Amino acid sequence: MRRVMILLATAAGIAASAGPASAAGPVALTQKQQAAVREAVTAALDDGTAPARFGKMAAVRTPVGSVIVCGLVRAGGGVGGHEGDRTYLVLVTGSSARLATMGGGGARGTVAASQCAQYGMNFAADTVAAR
C-alpha cells in the first residue's frame, strides 16, 4: 500500500509540475518500451488467470524529459469473465516502465483517468476491442 501511495504521489507531482500547459508533446514509443509498459501493467493486474487485452496507448514527453504513457487494458476477471476496461498511467525511463496508477473502481480509476486527460490522453469514449 505504501508503494502505491508513493507512486501516486510521484505521478501527482509530475502532473502538478509539468501539466498540460507545459507538456512537450506526443512521443512515439519503441517496441521495447511498449512491451515494458504492457509488462508493468500486466504484473499489477489482480487476476493472472485470463490474459489482459490492451487497447489504445498514447505517450507524451514532459519538459523535464519524463515520458508518461496512458492507455486502456481489459483485465481478465477469472472463470472467463472480465473486469472491464481500466485506464493506466505508466512512467517510462529509457526502456523500463513503472506503473504509477491504474483505474479500477473508486478513486484510483478517477485519478488515472484525470491525470491522463491532463496530458491530452482522454480515453473516456474508447473501449478495448473485443476479440
JSON list of C-alpha atoms in Angstrom, two decimals:
[
{"chain": "A", "resi": 1, "resn": "MET", "atom": "CA", "xyz": [0.00, 0.00, 0.00]},
{"chain": "A", "resi": 2, "resn": "ARG", "atom": "CA", "xyz": [2.86, 2.37, 0.85]},
{"chain": "A", "resi": 3, "resn": "ARG", "atom": "CA", "xyz": [4.43, 1.75, -2.56]},
{"chain": "A", "resi": 4, "resn": "VAL", "atom": "CA", "xyz": [1.13, 2.58, -4.31]},
{"chain": "A", "resi": 5, "resn": "MET", "atom": "CA", "xyz": [0.88, 5.83, -2.36]},
{"chain": "A", "resi": 6, "resn": "ILE", "atom": "CA", "xyz": [4.47, 6.78, -3.25]},
{"chain": "A", "resi": 7, "resn": "LEU", "atom": "CA", "xyz": [3.84, 6.10, -6.93]},
{"chain": "A", "resi": 8, "resn": "LEU", "atom": "CA", "xyz": [0.59, 8.08, -6.81]},
{"chain": "A", "resi": 9, "resn": "ALA", "atom": "CA", "xyz": [2.42, 10.97, -5.17]},
{"chain": "A", "resi": 10, "resn": "THR", "atom": "CA", "xyz": [5.12, 10.79, -7.84]},
{"chain": "A", "resi": 11, "resn": "ALA", "atom": "CA", "xyz": [2.54, 10.82, -10.63]},
{"chain": "A", "resi": 12, "resn": "ALA", "atom": "CA", "xyz": [0.67, 13.68, -8.95]},
{"chain": "A", "resi": 13, "resn": "GLY", "atom": "CA", "xyz": [3.92, 15.63, -8.60]},
{"chain": "A", "resi": 14, "resn": "ILE", "atom": "CA", "xyz": [4.72, 15.18, -12.27]},
{"chain": "A", "resi": 15, "resn": "ALA", "atom": "CA", "xyz": [1.21, 16.25, -13.20]},
{"chain": "A", "resi": 16, "resn": "ALA", "atom": "CA", "xyz": [1.45, 19.34, -10.99]},
{"chain": "A", "resi": 17, "resn": "SER", "atom": "CA", "xyz": [4.92, 20.40, -12.14]},
{"chain": "A", "resi": 18, "resn": "ALA", "atom": "CA", "xyz": [4.53, 19.68, -15.82]},
{"chain": "A", "resi": 19, "resn": "GLY", "atom": "CA", "xyz": [0.83, 19.78, -16.54]},
{"chain": "A", "resi": 20, "resn": "PRO", "atom": "CA", "xyz": [-0.94, 20.13, -19.86]},
{"chain": "A", "resi": 21, "resn": "ALA", "atom": "CA", "xyz": [0.06, 23.75, -20.43]},
{"chain": "A", "resi": 22, "resn": "SER", "atom": "CA", "xyz": [3.74, 22.81, -20.31]},
{"chain": "A", "resi": 23, "resn": "ALA", "atom": "CA", "xyz": [3.65, 19.34, -21.86]},
{"chain": "A", "resi": 24, "resn": "ALA", "atom": "CA", "xyz": [6.26, 18.97, -24.60]},
{"chain": "A", "resi": 25, "resn": "GLY", "atom": "CA", "xyz": [4.02, 16.81, -26.75]},
{"chain": "A", "resi": 26, "resn": "PRO", "atom": "CA", "xyz": [3.36, 13.33, -28.06]},
{"chain": "A", "resi": 27, "resn": "VAL", "atom": "CA", "xyz": [6.14, 10.81, -28.40]},
{"chain": "A", "resi": 28, "resn": "ALA", "atom": "CA", "xyz": [6.35, 7.54, -30.33]},
{"chain": "A", "resi": 29, "resn": "LEU", "atom": "CA", "xyz": [7.27, 4.57, -28.15]},
{"chain": "A", "resi": 30, "resn": "THR", "atom": "CA", "xyz": [9.70, 1.94, -29.34]},
{"chain": "A", "resi": 31, "resn": "GLN", "atom": "CA", "xyz": [8.52, -1.66, -29.45]},
{"chain": "A", "resi": 32, "resn": "LYS", "atom": "CA", "xyz": [10.73, -2.36, -26.41]},
{"chain": "A", "resi": 33, "resn": "GLN", "atom": "CA", "xyz": [9.09, 0.49, -24.46]},
{"chain": "A", "resi": 34, "resn": "GLN", "atom": "CA", "xyz": [5.60, -0.71, -25.44]},
{"chain": "A", "resi": 35, "resn": "ALA", "atom": "CA", "xyz": [6.48, -4.22, -24.24]},
{"chain": "A", "resi": 36, "resn": "ALA", "atom": "CA", "xyz": [7.80, -2.79, -20.94]},
{"chain": "A", "resi": 37, "resn": "VAL", "atom": "CA", "xyz": [4.53, -0.85, -20.46]},
{"chain": "A", "resi": 38, "resn": "ARG", "atom": "CA", "xyz": [2.45, -3.97, -21.11]},
{"chain": "A", "resi": 39, "resn": "GLU", "atom": "CA", "xyz": [4.61, -5.99, -18.71]},
{"chain": "A", "resi": 40, "resn": "ALA", "atom": "CA", "xyz": [4.30, -3.36, -15.93]},
{"chain": "A", "resi": 41, "resn": "VAL", "atom": "CA", "xyz": [0.52, -3.20, -16.30]},
{"chain": "A", "resi": 42, "resn": "THR", "atom": "CA", "xyz": [0.07, -6.96, -16.58]},
{"chain": "A", "resi": 43, "resn": "ALA", "atom": "CA", "xyz": [2.16, -7.52, -13.42]},
{"chain": "A", "resi": 44, "resn": "ALA", "atom": "CA", "xyz": [-0.20, -5.26, -11.46]},
{"chain": "A", "resi": 45, "resn": "LEU", "atom": "CA", "xyz": [-3.47, -6.85, -12.57]},
{"chain": "A", "resi": 46, "resn": "ASP", "atom": "CA", "xyz": [-5.50, -8.59, -9.88]},
{"chain": "A", "resi": 47, "resn": "ASP", "atom": "CA", "xyz": [-6.14, -11.81, -11.78]},
{"chain": "A", "resi": 48, "resn": "GLY", "atom": "CA", "xyz": [-3.44, -13.52, -13.82]},
{"chain": "A", "resi": 49, "resn": "THR", "atom": "CA", "xyz": [-5.69, -16.40, -14.93]},
{"chain": "A", "resi": 50, "resn": "ALA", "atom": "CA", "xyz": [-7.05, -14.70, -18.04]},
{"chain": "A", "resi": 51, "resn": "PRO", "atom": "CA", "xyz": [-4.90, -12.73, -20.49]},
{"chain": "A", "resi": 52, "resn": "ALA", "atom": "CA", "xyz": [-5.12, -8.96, -20.44]},
{"chain": "A", "resi": 53, "resn": "ARG", "atom": "CA", "xyz": [-6.21, -7.25, -23.65]},
{"chain": "A", "resi": 54, "resn": "PHE", "atom": "CA", "xyz": [-4.65, -3.90, -24.41]},
{"chain": "A", "resi": 55, "resn": "GLY", "atom": "CA", "xyz": [-6.40, -1.11, -26.25]},
{"chain": "A", "resi": 56, "resn": "LYS", "atom": "CA", "xyz": [-5.31, 2.38, -27.18]},
{"chain": "A", "resi": 57, "resn": "MET", "atom": "CA", "xyz": [-1.95, 3.55, -25.79]},
{"chain": "A", "resi": 58, "resn": "ALA", "atom": "CA", "xyz": [-0.52, 7.08, -26.06]},
{"chain": "A", "resi": 59, "resn": "ALA", "atom": "CA", "xyz": [2.59, 8.80, -24.71]},
{"chain": "A", "resi": 60, "resn": "VAL", "atom": "CA", "xyz": [3.81, 12.34, -24.07]},
{"chain": "A", "resi": 61, "resn": "ARG", "atom": "CA", "xyz": [7.19, 13.72, -23.09]},
{"chain": "A", "resi": 62, "resn": "THR", "atom": "CA", "xyz": [7.16, 16.37, -20.39]},
{"chain": "A", "resi": 63, "resn": "PRO", "atom": "CA", "xyz": [9.52, 19.36, -20.45]},
{"chain": "A", "resi": 64, "resn": "VAL", "atom": "CA", "xyz": [11.66, 17.67, -17.78]},
{"chain": "A", "resi": 65, "resn": "GLY", "atom": "CA", "xyz": [12.14, 14.64, -20.06]},
{"chain": "A", "resi": 66, "resn": "SER", "atom": "CA", "xyz": [9.76, 12.21, -18.37]},
{"chain": "A", "resi": 67, "resn": "VAL", "atom": "CA", "xyz": [7.68, 10.02, -20.66]},
{"chain": "A", "resi": 68, "resn": "ILE", "atom": "CA", "xyz": [4.15, 9.41, -19.43]},
{"chain": "A", "resi": 69, "resn": "VAL", "atom": "CA", "xyz": [2.15, 6.63, -21.07]},
{"chain": "A", "resi": 70, "resn": "CYS", "atom": "CA", "xyz": [-1.59, 6.22, -20.69]},
{"chain": "A", "resi": 71, "resn": "GLY", "atom": "CA", "xyz": [-3.83, 3.58, -22.12]},
{"chain": "A", "resi": 72, "resn": "LEU", "atom": "CA", "xyz": [-6.62, 1.09, -21.67]},
{"chain": "A", "resi": 73, "resn": "VAL", "atom": "CA", "xyz": [-6.47, -2.52, -20.58]},
{"chain": "A", "resi": 74, "resn": "ARG", "atom": "CA", "xyz": [-9.22, -5.07, -20.13]},
{"chain": "A", "resi": 75, "resn": "ALA", "atom": "CA", "xyz": [-8.25, -7.38, -17.32]},
{"chain": "A", "resi": 76, "resn": "GLY", "atom": "CA", "xyz": [-9.37, -10.95, -17.10]},
{"chain": "A", "resi": 77, "resn": "GLY", "atom": "CA", "xyz": [-11.85, -11.49, -14.30]},
{"chain": "A", "resi": 78, "resn": "GLY", "atom": "CA", "xyz": [-11.24, -15.21, -13.90]},
{"chain": "A", "resi": 79, "resn": "VAL", "atom": "CA", "xyz": [-13.58, -18.02, -14.95]},
{"chain": "A", "resi": 80, "resn": "GLY", "atom": "CA", "xyz": [-13.97, -16.43, -18.37]},
{"chain": "A", "resi": 81, "resn": "GLY", "atom": "CA", "xyz": [-15.26, -13.11, -17.02]},
{"chain": "A", "resi": 82, "resn": "HIS", "atom": "CA", "xyz": [-13.77, -9.67, -17.47]},
{"chain": "A", "resi": 83, "resn": "GLU", "atom": "CA", "xyz": [-13.41, -6.79, -15.04]},
{"chain": "A", "resi": 84, "resn": "GLY", "atom": "CA", "xyz": [-13.95, -4.16, -17.73]},
{"chain": "A", "resi": 85, "resn": "ASP", "atom": "CA", "xyz": [-11.71, -1.52, -19.20]},
{"chain": "A", "resi": 86, "resn": "ARG", "atom": "CA", "xyz": [-9.22, 0.19, -16.89]},
{"chain": "A", "resi": 87, "resn": "THR", "atom": "CA", "xyz": [-7.14, 3.30, -17.55]},
{"chain": "A", "resi": 88, "resn": "TYR", "atom": "CA", "xyz": [-3.47, 3.11, -16.59]},
{"chain": "A", "resi": 89, "resn": "LEU", "atom": "CA", "xyz": [-0.64, 5.63, -16.25]},
{"chain": "A", "resi": 90, "resn": "VAL", "atom": "CA", "xyz": [2.94, 4.41, -16.60]},
{"chain": "A", "resi": 91, "resn": "LEU", "atom": "CA", "xyz": [6.22, 6.30, -16.24]},
{"chain": "A", "resi": 92, "resn": "VAL", "atom": "CA", "xyz": [8.85, 5.27, -18.82]},
{"chain": "A", "resi": 93, "resn": "THR", "atom": "CA", "xyz": [12.57, 5.83, -18.45]},
{"chain": "A", "resi": 94, "resn": "GLY", "atom": "CA", "xyz": [14.70, 4.54, -21.30]},
{"chain": "A", "resi": 95, "resn": "SER", "atom": "CA", "xyz": [13.37, 1.05, -21.97]},
{"chain": "A", "resi": 96, "resn": "SER", "atom": "CA", "xyz": [11.99, 0.41, -18.49]},
{"chain": "A", "resi": 97, "resn": "ALA", "atom": "CA", "xyz": [8.48, 1.19, -17.25]},
{"chain": "A", "resi": 98, "resn": "ARG", "atom": "CA", "xyz": [6.88, 1.64, -13.83]},
{"chain": "A", "resi": 99, "resn": "LEU", "atom": "CA", "xyz": [3.15, 1.64, -13.22]},
{"chain": "A", "resi": 100, "resn": "ALA", "atom": "CA", "xyz": [2.15, 4.84, -11.42]},
{"chain": "A", "resi": 101, "resn": "THR", "atom": "CA", "xyz": [-1.59, 4.23, -11.16]},
{"chain": "A", "resi": 102, "resn": "MET", "atom": "CA", "xyz": [-4.31, 2.11, -12.71]},
{"chain": "A", "resi": 103, "resn": "GLY", "atom": "CA", "xyz": [-8.03, 2.60, -12.66]},
{"chain": "A", "resi": 104, "resn": "GLY", "atom": "CA", "xyz": [-10.38, 0.17, -11.13]},
{"chain": "A", "resi": 105, "resn": "GLY", "atom": "CA", "xyz": [-13.27, 1.17, -9.02]},
{"chain": "A", "resi": 106, "resn": "GLY", "atom": "CA", "xyz": [-13.49, 4.32, -6.97]},
{"chain": "A", "resi": 107, "resn": "ALA", "atom": "CA", "xyz": [-10.76, 6.92, -6.51]},
{"chain": "A", "resi": 108, "resn": "ARG", "atom": "CA", "xyz": [-7.97, 5.00, -8.30]},
{"chain": "A", "resi": 109, "resn": "GLY", "atom": "CA", "xyz": [-9.99, 4.97, -11.52]},
{"chain": "A", "resi": 110, "resn": "THR", "atom": "CA", "xyz": [-10.69, 8.67, -11.26]},
{"chain": "A", "resi": 111, "resn": "VAL", "atom": "CA", "xyz": [-7.04, 9.53, -10.54]},
{"chain": "A", "resi": 112, "resn": "ALA", "atom": "CA", "xyz": [-5.71, 7.58, -13.53]},
{"chain": "A", "resi": 113, "resn": "ALA", "atom": "CA", "xyz": [-8.29, 8.95, -15.99]},
{"chain": "A", "resi": 114, "resn": "SER", "atom": "CA", "xyz": [-7.93, 12.51, -14.67]},
{"chain": "A", "resi": 115, "resn": "GLN", "atom": "CA", "xyz": [-4.14, 12.55, -14.90]},
{"chain": "A", "resi": 116, "resn": "CYS", "atom": "CA", "xyz": [-4.17, 11.06, -18.39]},
{"chain": "A", "resi": 117, "resn": "ALA", "atom": "CA", "xyz": [-6.73, 13.66, -19.51]},
{"chain": "A", "resi": 118, "resn": "GLN", "atom": "CA", "xyz": [-4.48, 16.45, -18.19]},
{"chain": "A", "resi": 119, "resn": "TYR", "atom": "CA", "xyz": [-1.91, 15.39, -20.76]},
{"chain": "A", "resi": 120, "resn": "GLY", "atom": "CA", "xyz": [-4.45, 15.23, -23.58]},
{"chain": "A", "resi": 121, "resn": "MET", "atom": "CA", "xyz": [-4.83, 11.47, -23.39]},
{"chain": "A", "resi": 122, "resn": "ASN", "atom": "CA", "xyz": [-8.55, 11.06, -22.78]},
{"chain": "A", "resi": 123, "resn": "PHE", "atom": "CA", "xyz": [-9.94, 7.56, -23.23]},
{"chain": "A", "resi": 124, "resn": "ALA", "atom": "CA", "xyz": [-13.46, 8.17, -21.91]},
{"chain": "A", "resi": 125, "resn": "ALA", "atom": "CA", "xyz": [-15.13, 7.33, -25.24]},
{"chain": "A", "resi": 126, "resn": "ASP", "atom": "CA", "xyz": [-12.81, 4.42, -26.10]},
{"chain": "A", "resi": 127, "resn": "THR", "atom": "CA", "xyz": [-13.03, 0.75, -25.22]},
{"chain": "A", "resi": 128, "resn": "VAL", "atom": "CA", "xyz": [-10.77, -2.24, -25.67]},
{"chain": "A", "resi": 129, "resn": "ALA", "atom": "CA", "xyz": [-11.89, -4.06, -28.80]},
{"chain": "A", "resi": 130, "resn": "ALA", "atom": "CA", "xyz": [-13.44, -7.47, -28.24]},
{"chain": "A", "resi": 131, "resn": "ARG", "atom": "CA", "xyz": [-11.70, -10.41, -29.89]}
]
